mmJSON file of the N, C-alpha and C atoms, coordinates in Angstrom:
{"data_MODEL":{"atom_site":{
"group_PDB":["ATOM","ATOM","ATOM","ATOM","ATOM","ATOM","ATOM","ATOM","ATOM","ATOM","ATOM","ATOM","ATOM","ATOM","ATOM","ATOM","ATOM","ATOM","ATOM","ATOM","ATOM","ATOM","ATOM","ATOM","ATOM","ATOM","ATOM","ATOM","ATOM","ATOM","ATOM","ATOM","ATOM","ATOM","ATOM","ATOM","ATOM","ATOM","ATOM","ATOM","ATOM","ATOM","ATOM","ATOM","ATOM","ATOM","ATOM","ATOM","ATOM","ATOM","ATOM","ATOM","ATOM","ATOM","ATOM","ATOM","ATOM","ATOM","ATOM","ATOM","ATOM","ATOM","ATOM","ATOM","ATOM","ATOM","ATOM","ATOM","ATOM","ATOM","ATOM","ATOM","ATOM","ATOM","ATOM","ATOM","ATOM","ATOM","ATOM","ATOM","ATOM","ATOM","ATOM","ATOM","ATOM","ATOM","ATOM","ATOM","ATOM","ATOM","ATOM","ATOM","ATOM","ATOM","ATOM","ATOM","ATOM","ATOM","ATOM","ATOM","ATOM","ATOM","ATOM","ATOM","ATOM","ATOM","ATOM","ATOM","ATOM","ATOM","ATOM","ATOM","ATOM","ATOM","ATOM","ATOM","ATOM","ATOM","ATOM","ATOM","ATOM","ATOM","ATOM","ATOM","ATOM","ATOM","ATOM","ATOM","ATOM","ATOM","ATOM","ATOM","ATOM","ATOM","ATOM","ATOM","ATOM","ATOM","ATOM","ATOM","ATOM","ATOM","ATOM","ATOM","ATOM","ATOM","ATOM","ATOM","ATOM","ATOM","ATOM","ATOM","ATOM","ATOM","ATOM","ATOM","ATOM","ATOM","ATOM","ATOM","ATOM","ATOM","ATOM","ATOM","ATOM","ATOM","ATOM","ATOM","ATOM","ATOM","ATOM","ATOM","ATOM","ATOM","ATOM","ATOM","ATOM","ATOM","ATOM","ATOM","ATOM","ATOM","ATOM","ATOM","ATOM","ATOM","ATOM","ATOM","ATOM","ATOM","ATOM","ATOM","ATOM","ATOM","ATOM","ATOM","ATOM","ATOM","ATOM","ATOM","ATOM","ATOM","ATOM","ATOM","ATOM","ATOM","ATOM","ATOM","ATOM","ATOM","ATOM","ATOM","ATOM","ATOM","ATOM","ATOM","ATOM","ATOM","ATOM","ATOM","ATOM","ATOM"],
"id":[1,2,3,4,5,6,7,8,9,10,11,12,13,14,15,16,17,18,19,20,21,22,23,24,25,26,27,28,29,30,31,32,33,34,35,36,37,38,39,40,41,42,43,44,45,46,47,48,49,50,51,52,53,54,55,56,57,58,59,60,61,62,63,64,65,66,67,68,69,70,71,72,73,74,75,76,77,78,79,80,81,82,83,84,85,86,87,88,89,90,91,92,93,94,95,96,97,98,99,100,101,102,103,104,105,106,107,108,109,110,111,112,113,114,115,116,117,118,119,120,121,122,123,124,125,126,127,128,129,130,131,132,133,134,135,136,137,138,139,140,141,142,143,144,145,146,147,148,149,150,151,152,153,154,155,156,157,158,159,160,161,162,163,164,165,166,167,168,169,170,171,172,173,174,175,176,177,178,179,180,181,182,183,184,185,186,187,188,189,190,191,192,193,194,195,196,197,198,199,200,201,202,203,204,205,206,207,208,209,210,211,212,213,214,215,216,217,218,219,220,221,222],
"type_symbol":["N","C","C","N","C","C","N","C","C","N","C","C","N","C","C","N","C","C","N","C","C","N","C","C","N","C","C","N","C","C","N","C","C","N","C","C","N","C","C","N","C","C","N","C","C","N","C","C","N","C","C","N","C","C","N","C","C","N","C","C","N","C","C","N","C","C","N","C","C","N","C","C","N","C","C","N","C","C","N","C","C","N","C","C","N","C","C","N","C","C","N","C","C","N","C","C","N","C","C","N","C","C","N","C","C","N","C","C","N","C","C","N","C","C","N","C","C","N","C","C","N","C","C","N","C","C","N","C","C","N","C","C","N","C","C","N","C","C","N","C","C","N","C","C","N","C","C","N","C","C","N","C","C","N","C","C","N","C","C","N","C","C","N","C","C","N","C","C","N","C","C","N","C","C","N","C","C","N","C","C","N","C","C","N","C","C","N","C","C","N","C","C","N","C","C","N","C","C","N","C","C","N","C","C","N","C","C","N","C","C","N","C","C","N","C","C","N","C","C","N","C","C"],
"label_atom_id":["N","CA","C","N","CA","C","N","CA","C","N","CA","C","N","CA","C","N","CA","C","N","CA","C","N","CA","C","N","CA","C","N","CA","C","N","CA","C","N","CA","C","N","CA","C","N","CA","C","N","CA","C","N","CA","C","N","CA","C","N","CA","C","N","CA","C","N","CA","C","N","CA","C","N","CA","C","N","CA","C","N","CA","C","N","CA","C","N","CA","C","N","CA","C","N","CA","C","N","CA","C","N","CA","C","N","CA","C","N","CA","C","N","CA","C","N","CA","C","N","CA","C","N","CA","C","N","CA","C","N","CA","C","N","CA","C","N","CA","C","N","CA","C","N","CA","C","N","CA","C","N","CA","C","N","CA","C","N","CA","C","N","CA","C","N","CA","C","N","CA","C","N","CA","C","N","CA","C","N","CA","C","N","CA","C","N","CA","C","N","CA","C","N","CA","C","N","CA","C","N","CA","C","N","CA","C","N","CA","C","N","CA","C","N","CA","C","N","CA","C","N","CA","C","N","CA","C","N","CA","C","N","CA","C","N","CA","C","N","CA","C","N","CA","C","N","CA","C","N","CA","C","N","CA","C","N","CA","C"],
"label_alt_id":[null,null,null,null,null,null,null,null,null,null,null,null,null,null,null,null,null,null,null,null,null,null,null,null,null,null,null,null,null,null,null,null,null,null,null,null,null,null,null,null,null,null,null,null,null,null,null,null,null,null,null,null,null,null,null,null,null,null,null,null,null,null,null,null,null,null,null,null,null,null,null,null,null,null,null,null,null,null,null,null,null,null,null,null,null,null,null,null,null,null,null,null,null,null,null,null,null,null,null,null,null,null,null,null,null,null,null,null,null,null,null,null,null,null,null,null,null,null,null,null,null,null,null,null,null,null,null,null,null,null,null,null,null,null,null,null,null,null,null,null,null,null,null,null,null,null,null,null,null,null,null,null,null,null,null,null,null,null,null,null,null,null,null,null,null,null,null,null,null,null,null,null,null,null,null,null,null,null,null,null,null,null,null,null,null,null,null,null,null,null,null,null,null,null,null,null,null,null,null,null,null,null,null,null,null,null,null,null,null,null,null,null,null,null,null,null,null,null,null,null,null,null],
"label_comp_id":["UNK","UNK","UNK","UNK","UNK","UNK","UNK","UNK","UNK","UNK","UNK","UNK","UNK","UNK","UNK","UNK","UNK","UNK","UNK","UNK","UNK","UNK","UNK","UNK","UNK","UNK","UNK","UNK","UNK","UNK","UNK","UNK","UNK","UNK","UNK","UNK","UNK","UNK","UNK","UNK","UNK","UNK","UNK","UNK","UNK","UNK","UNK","UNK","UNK","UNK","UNK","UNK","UNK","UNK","UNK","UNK","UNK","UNK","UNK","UNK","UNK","UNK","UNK","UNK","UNK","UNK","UNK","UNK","UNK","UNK","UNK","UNK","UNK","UNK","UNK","UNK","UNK","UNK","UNK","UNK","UNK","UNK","UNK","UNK","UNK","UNK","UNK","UNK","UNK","UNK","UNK","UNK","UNK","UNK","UNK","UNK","UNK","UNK","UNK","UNK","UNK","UNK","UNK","UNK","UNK","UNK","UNK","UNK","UNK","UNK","UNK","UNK","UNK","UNK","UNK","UNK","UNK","UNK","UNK","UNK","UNK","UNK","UNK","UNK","UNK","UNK","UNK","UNK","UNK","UNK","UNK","UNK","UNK","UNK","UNK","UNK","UNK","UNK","UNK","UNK","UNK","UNK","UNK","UNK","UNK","UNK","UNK","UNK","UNK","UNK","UNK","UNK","UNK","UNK","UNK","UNK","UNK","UNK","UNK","UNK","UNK","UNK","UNK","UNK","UNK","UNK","UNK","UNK","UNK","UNK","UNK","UNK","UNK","UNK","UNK","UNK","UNK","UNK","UNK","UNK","UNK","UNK","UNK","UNK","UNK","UNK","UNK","UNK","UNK","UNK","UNK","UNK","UNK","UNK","UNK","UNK","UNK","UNK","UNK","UNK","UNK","UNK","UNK","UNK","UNK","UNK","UNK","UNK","UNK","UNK","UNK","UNK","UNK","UNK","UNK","UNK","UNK","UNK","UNK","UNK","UNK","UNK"],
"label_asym_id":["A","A","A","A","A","A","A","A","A","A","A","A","A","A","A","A","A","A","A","A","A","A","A","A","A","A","A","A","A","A","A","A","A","A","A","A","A","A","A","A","A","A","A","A","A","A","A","A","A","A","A","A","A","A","A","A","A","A","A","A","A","A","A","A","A","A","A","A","A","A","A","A","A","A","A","A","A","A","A","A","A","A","A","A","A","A","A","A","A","A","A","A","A","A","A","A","A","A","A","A","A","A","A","A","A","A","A","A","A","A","A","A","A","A","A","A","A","A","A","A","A","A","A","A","A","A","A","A","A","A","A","A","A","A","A","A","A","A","A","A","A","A","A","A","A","A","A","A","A","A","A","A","A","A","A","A","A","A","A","A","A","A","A","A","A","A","A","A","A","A","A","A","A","A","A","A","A","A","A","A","A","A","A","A","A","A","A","A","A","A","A","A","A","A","A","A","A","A","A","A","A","A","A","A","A","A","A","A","A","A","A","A","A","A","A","A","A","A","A","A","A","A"],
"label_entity_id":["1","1","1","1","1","1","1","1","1","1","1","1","1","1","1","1","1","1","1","1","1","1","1","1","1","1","1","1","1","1","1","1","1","1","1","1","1","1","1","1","1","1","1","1","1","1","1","1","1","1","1","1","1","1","1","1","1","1","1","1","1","1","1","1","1","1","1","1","1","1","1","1","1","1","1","1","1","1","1","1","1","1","1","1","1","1","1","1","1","1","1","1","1","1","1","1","1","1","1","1","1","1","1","1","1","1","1","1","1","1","1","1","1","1","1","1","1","1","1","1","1","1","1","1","1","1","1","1","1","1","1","1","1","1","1","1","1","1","1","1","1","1","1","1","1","1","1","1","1","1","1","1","1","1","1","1","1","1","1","1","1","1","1","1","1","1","1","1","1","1","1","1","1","1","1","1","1","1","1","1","1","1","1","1","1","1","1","1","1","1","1","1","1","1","1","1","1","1","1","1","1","1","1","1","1","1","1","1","1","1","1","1","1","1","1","1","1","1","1","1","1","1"],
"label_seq_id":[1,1,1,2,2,2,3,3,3,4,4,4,5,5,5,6,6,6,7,7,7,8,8,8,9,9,9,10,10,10,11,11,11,12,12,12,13,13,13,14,14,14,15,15,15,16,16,16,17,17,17,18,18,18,19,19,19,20,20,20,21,21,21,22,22,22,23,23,23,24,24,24,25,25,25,26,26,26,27,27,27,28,28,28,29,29,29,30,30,30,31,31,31,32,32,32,33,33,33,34,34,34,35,35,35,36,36,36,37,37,37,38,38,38,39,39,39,40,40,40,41,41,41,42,42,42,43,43,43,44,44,44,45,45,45,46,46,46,47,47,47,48,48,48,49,49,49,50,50,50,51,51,51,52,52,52,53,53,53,54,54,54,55,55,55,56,56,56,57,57,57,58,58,58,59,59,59,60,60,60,61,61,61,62,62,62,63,63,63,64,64,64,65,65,65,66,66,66,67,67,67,68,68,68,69,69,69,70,70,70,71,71,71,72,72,72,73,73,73,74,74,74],
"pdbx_PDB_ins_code":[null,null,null,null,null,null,null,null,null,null,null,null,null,null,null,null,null,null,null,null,null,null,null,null,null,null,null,null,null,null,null,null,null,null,null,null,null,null,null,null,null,null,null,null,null,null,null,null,null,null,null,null,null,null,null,null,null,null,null,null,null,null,null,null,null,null,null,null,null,null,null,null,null,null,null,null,null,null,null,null,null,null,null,null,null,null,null,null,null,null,null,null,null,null,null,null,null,null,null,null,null,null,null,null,null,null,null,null,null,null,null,null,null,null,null,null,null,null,null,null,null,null,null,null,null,null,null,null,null,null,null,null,null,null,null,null,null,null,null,null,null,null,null,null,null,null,null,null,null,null,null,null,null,null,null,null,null,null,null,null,null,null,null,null,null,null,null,null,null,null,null,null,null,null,null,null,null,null,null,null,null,null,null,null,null,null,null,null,null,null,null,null,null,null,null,null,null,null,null,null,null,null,null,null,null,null,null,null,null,null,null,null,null,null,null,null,null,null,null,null,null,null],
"Cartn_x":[0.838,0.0,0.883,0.419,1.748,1.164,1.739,1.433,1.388,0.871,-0.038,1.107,1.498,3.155,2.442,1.821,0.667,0.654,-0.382,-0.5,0.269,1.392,2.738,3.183,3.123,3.659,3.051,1.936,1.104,1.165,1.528,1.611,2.805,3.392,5.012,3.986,4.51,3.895,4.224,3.049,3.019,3.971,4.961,5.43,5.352,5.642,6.077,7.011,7.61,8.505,8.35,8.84,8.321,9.815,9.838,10.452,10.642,11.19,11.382,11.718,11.059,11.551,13.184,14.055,15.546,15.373,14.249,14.62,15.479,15.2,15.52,15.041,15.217,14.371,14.099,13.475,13.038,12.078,11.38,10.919,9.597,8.323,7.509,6.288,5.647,4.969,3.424,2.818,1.705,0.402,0.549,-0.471,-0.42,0.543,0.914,0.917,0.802,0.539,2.034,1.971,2.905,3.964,4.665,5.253,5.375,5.315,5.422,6.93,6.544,7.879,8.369,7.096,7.71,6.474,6.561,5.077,5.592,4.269,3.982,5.097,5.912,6.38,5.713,5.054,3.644,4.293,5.426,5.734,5.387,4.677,4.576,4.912,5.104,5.542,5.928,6.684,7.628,8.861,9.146,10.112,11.461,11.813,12.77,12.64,11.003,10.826,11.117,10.637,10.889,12.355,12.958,14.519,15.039,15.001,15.662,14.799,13.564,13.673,14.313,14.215,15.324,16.583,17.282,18.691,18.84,17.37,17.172,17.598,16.693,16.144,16.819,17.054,18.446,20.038,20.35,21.615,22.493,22.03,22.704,22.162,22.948,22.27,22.43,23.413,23.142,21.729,21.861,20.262,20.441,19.053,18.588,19.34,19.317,19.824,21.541,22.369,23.669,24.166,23.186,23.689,23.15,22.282,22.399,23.176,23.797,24.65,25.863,26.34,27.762,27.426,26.591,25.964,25.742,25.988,26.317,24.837,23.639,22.325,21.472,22.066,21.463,21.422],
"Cartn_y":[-1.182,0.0,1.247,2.457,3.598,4.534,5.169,6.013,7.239,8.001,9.383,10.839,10.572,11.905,13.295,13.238,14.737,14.992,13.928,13.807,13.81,12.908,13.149,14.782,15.416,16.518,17.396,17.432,18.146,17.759,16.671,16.147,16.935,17.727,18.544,19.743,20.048,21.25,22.231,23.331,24.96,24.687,26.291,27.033,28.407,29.222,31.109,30.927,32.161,33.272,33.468,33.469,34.114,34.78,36.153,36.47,37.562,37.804,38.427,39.54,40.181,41.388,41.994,40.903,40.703,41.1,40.522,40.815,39.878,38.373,37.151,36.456,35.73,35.096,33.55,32.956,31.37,31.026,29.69,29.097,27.986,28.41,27.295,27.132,26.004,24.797,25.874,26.067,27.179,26.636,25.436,24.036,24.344,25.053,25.384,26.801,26.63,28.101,28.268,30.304,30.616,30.34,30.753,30.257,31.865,32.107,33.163,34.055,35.48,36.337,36.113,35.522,35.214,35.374,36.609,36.981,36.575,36.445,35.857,37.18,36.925,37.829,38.289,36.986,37.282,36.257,36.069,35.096,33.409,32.703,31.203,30.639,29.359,28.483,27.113,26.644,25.065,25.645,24.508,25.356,25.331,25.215,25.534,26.862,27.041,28.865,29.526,29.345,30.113,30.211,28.991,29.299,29.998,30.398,31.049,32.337,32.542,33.955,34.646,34.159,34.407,34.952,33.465,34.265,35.678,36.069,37.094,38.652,38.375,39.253,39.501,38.401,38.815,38.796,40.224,40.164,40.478,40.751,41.093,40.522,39.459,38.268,38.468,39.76,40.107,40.443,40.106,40.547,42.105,42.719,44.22,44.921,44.572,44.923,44.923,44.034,44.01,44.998,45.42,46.227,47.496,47.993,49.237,49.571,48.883,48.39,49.139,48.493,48.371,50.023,50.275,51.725,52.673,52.377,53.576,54.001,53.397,53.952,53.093,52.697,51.515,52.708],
"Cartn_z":[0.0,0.0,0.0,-1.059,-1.065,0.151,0.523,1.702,1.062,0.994,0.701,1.005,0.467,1.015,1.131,0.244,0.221,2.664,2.942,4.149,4.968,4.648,5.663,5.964,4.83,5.236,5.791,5.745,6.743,7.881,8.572,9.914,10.818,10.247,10.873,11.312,12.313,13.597,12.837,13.469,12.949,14.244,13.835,15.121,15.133,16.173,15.884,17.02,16.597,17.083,18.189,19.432,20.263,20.866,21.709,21.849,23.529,24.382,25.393,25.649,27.026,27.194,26.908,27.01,26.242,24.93,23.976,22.904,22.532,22.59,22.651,22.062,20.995,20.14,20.607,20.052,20.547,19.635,19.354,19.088,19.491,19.608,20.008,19.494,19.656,18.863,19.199,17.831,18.04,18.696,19.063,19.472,21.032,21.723,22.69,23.568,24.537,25.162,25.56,25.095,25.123,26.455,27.071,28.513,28.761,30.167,30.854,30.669,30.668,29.941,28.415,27.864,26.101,26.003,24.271,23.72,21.794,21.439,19.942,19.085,18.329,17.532,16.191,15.931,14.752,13.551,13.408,12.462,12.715,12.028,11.988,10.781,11.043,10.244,10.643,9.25,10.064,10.962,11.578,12.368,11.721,10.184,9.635,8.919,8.636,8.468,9.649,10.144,12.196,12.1,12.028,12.807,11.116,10.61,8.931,9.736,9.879,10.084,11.544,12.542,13.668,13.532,12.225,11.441,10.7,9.966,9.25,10.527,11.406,12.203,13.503,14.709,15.38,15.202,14.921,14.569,15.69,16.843,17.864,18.918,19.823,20.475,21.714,22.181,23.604,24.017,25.508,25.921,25.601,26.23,25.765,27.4,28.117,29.376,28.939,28.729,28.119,27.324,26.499,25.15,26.081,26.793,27.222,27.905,28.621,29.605,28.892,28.117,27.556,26.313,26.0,25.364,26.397,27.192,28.606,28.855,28.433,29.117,29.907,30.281,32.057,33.017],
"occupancy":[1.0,1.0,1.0,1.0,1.0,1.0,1.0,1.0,1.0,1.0,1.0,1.0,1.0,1.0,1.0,1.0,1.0,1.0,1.0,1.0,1.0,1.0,1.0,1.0,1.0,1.0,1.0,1.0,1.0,1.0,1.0,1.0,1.0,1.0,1.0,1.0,1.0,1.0,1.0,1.0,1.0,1.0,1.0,1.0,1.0,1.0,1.0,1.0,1.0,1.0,1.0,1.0,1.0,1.0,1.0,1.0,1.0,1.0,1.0,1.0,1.0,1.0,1.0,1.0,1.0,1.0,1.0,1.0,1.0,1.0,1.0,1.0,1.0,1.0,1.0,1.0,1.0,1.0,1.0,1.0,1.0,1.0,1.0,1.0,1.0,1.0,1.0,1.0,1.0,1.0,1.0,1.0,1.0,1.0,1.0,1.0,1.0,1.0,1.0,1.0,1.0,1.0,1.0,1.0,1.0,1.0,1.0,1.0,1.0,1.0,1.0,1.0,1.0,1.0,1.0,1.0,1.0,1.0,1.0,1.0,1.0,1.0,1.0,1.0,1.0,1.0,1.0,1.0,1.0,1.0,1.0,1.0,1.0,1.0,1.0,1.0,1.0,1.0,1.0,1.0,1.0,1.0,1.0,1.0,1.0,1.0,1.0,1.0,1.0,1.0,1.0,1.0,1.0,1.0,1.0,1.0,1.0,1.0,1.0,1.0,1.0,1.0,1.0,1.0,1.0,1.0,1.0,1.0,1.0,1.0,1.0,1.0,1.0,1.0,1.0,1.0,1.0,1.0,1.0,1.0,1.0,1.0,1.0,1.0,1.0,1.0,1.0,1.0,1.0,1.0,1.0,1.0,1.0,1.0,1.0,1.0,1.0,1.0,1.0,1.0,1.0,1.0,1.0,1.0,1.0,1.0,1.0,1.0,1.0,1.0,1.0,1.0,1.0,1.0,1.0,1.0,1.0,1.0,1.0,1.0,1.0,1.0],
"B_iso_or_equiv":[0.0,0.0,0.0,0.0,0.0,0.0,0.0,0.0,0.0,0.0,0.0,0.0,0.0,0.0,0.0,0.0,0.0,0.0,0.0,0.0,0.0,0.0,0.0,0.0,0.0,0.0,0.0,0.0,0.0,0.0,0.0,0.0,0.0,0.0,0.0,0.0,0.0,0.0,0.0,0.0,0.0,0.0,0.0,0.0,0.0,0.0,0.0,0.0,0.0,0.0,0.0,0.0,0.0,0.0,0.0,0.0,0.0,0.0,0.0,0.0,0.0,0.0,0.0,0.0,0.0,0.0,0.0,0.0,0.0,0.0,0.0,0.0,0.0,0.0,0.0,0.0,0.0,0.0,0.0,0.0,0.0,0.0,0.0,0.0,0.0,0.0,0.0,0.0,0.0,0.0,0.0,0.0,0.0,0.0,0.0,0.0,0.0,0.0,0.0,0.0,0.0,0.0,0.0,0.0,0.0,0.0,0.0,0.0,0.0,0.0,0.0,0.0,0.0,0.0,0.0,0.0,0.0,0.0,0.0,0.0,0.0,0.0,0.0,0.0,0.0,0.0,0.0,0.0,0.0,0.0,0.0,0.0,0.0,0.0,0.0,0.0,0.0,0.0,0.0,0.0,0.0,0.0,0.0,0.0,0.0,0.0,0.0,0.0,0.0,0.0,0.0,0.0,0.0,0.0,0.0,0.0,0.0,0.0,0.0,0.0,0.0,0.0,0.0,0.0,0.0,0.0,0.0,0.0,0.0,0.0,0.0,0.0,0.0,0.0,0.0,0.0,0.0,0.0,0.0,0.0,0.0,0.0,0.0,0.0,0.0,0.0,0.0,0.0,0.0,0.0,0.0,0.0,0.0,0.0,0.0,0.0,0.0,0.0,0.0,0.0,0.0,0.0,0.0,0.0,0.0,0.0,0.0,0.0,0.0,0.0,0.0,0.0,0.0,0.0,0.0,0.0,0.0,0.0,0.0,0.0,0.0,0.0],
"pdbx_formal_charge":[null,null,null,null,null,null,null,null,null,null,null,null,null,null,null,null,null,null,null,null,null,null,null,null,null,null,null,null,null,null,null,null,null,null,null,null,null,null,null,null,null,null,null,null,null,null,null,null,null,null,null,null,null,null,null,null,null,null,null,null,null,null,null,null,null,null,null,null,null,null,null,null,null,null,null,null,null,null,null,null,null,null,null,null,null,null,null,null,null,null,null,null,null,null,null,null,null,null,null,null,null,null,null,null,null,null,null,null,null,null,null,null,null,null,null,null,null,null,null,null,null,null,null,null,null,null,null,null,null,null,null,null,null,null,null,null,null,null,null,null,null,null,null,null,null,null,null,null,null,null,null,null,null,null,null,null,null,null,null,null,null,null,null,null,null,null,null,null,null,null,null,null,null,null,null,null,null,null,null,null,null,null,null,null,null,null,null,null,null,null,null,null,null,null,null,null,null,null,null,null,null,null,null,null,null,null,null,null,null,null,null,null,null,null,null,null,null,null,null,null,null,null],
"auth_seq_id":[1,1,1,2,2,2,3,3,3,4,4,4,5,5,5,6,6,6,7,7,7,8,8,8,9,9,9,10,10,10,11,11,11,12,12,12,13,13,13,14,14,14,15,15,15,16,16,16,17,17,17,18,18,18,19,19,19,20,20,20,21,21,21,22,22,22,23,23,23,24,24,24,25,25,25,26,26,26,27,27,27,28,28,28,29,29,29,30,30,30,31,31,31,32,32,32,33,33,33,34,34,34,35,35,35,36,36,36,37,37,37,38,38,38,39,39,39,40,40,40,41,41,41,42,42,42,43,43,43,44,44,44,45,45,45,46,46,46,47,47,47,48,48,48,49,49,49,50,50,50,51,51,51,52,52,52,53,53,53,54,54,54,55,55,55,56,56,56,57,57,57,58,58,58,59,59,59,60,60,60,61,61,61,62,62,62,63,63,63,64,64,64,65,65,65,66,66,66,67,67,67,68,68,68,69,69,69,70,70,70,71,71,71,72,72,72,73,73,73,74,74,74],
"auth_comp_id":["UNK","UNK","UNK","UNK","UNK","UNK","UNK","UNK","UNK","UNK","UNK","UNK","UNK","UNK","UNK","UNK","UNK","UNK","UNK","UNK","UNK","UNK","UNK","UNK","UNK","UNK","UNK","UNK","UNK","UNK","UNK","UNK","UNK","UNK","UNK","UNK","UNK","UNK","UNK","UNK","UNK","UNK","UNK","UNK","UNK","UNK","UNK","UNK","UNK","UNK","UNK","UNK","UNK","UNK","UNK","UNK","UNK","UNK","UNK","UNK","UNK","UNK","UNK","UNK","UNK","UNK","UNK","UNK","UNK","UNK","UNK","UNK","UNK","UNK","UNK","UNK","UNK","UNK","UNK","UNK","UNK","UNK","UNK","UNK","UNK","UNK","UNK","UNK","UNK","UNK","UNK","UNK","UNK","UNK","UNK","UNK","UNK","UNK","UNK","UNK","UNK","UNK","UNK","UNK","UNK","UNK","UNK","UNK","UNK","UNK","UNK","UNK","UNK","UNK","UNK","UNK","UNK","UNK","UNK","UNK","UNK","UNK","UNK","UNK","UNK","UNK","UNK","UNK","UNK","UNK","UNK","UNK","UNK","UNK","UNK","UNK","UNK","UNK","UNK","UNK","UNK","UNK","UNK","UNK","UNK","UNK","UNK","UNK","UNK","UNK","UNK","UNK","UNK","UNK","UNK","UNK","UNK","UNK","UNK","UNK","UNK","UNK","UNK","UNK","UNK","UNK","UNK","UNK","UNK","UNK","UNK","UNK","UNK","UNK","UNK","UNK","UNK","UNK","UNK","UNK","UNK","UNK","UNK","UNK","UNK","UNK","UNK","UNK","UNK","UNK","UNK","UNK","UNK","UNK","UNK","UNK","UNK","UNK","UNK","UNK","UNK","UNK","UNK","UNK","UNK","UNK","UNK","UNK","UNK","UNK","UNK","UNK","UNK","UNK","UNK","UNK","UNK","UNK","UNK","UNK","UNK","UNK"],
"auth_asym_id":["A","A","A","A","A","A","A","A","A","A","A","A","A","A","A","A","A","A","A","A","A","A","A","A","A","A","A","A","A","A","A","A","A","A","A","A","A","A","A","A","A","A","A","A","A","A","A","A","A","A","A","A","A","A","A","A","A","A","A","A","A","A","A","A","A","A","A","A","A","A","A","A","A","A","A","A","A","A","A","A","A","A","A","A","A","A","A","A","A","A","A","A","A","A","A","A","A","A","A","A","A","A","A","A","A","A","A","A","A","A","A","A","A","A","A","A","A","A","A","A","A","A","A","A","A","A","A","A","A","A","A","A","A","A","A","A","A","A","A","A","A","A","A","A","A","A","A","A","A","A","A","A","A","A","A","A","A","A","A","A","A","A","A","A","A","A","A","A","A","A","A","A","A","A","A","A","A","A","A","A","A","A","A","A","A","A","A","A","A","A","A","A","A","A","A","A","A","A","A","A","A","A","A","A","A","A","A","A","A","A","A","A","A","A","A","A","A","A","A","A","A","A"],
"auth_atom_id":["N","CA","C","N","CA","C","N","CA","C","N","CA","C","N","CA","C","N","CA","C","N","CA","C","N","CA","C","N","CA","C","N","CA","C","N","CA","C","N","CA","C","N","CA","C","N","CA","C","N","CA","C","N","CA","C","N","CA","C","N","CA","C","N","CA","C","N","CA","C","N","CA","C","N","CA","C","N","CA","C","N","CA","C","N","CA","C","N","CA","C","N","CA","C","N","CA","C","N","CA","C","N","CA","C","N","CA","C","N","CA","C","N","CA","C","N","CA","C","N","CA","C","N","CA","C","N","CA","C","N","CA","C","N","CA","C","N","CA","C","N","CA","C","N","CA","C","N","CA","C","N","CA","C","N","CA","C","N","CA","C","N","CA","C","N","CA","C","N","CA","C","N","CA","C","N","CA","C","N","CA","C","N","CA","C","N","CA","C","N","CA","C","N","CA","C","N","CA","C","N","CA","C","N","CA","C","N","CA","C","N","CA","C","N","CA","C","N","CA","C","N","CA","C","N","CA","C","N","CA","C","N","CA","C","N","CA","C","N","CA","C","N","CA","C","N","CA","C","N","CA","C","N","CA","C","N","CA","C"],
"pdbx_PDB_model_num":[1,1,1,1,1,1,1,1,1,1,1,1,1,1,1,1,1,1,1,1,1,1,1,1,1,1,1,1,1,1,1,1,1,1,1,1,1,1,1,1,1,1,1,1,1,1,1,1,1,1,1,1,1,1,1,1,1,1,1,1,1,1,1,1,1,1,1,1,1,1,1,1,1,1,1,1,1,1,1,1,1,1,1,1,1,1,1,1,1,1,1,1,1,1,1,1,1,1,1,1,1,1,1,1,1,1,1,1,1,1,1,1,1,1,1,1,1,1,1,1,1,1,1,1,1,1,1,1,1,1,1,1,1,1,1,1,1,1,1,1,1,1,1,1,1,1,1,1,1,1,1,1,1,1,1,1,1,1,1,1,1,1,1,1,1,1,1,1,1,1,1,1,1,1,1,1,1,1,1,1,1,1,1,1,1,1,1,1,1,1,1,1,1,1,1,1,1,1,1,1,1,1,1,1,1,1,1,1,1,1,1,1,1,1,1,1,1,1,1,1,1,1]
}}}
């Protein structure tokens, strides 16, 4: 019996973006509630779109506290 590939691929999880008062990027399963101190960034997808746009978008991976820090406005 052939197995239906169409179907298989729909079976791989939505995910989004989610990201922190840091300004911290991450990743989780949209089937799921967000976790506390992390809000929706608005992007979804597979999570090989998710993690390609993360690469796009944080280019500077210190937290947001760090970089003011070291920018002399803490």
């Amino acid at each position: 019996m052939a197995v239906d590939q169409a179907s298989t691929e729909t079976d791989e999880p939505t995910f989004l973006v989610v990201l922190n008062d840091e300004l911290q990027y991450s990743i989780w399963r949209a089937d799921a509630e967000v976790p506390a101190g992390w809000r929706s960034e608005g992007t979804t997808g597979s999570k090989d779109e998710c993690l390609a746009h993360i690469d796009e978008v944080w280019t500077d991976m210190r937290p947001l506290s760090l970089r003011r820090q070291m920018d002399g406005q803490s």
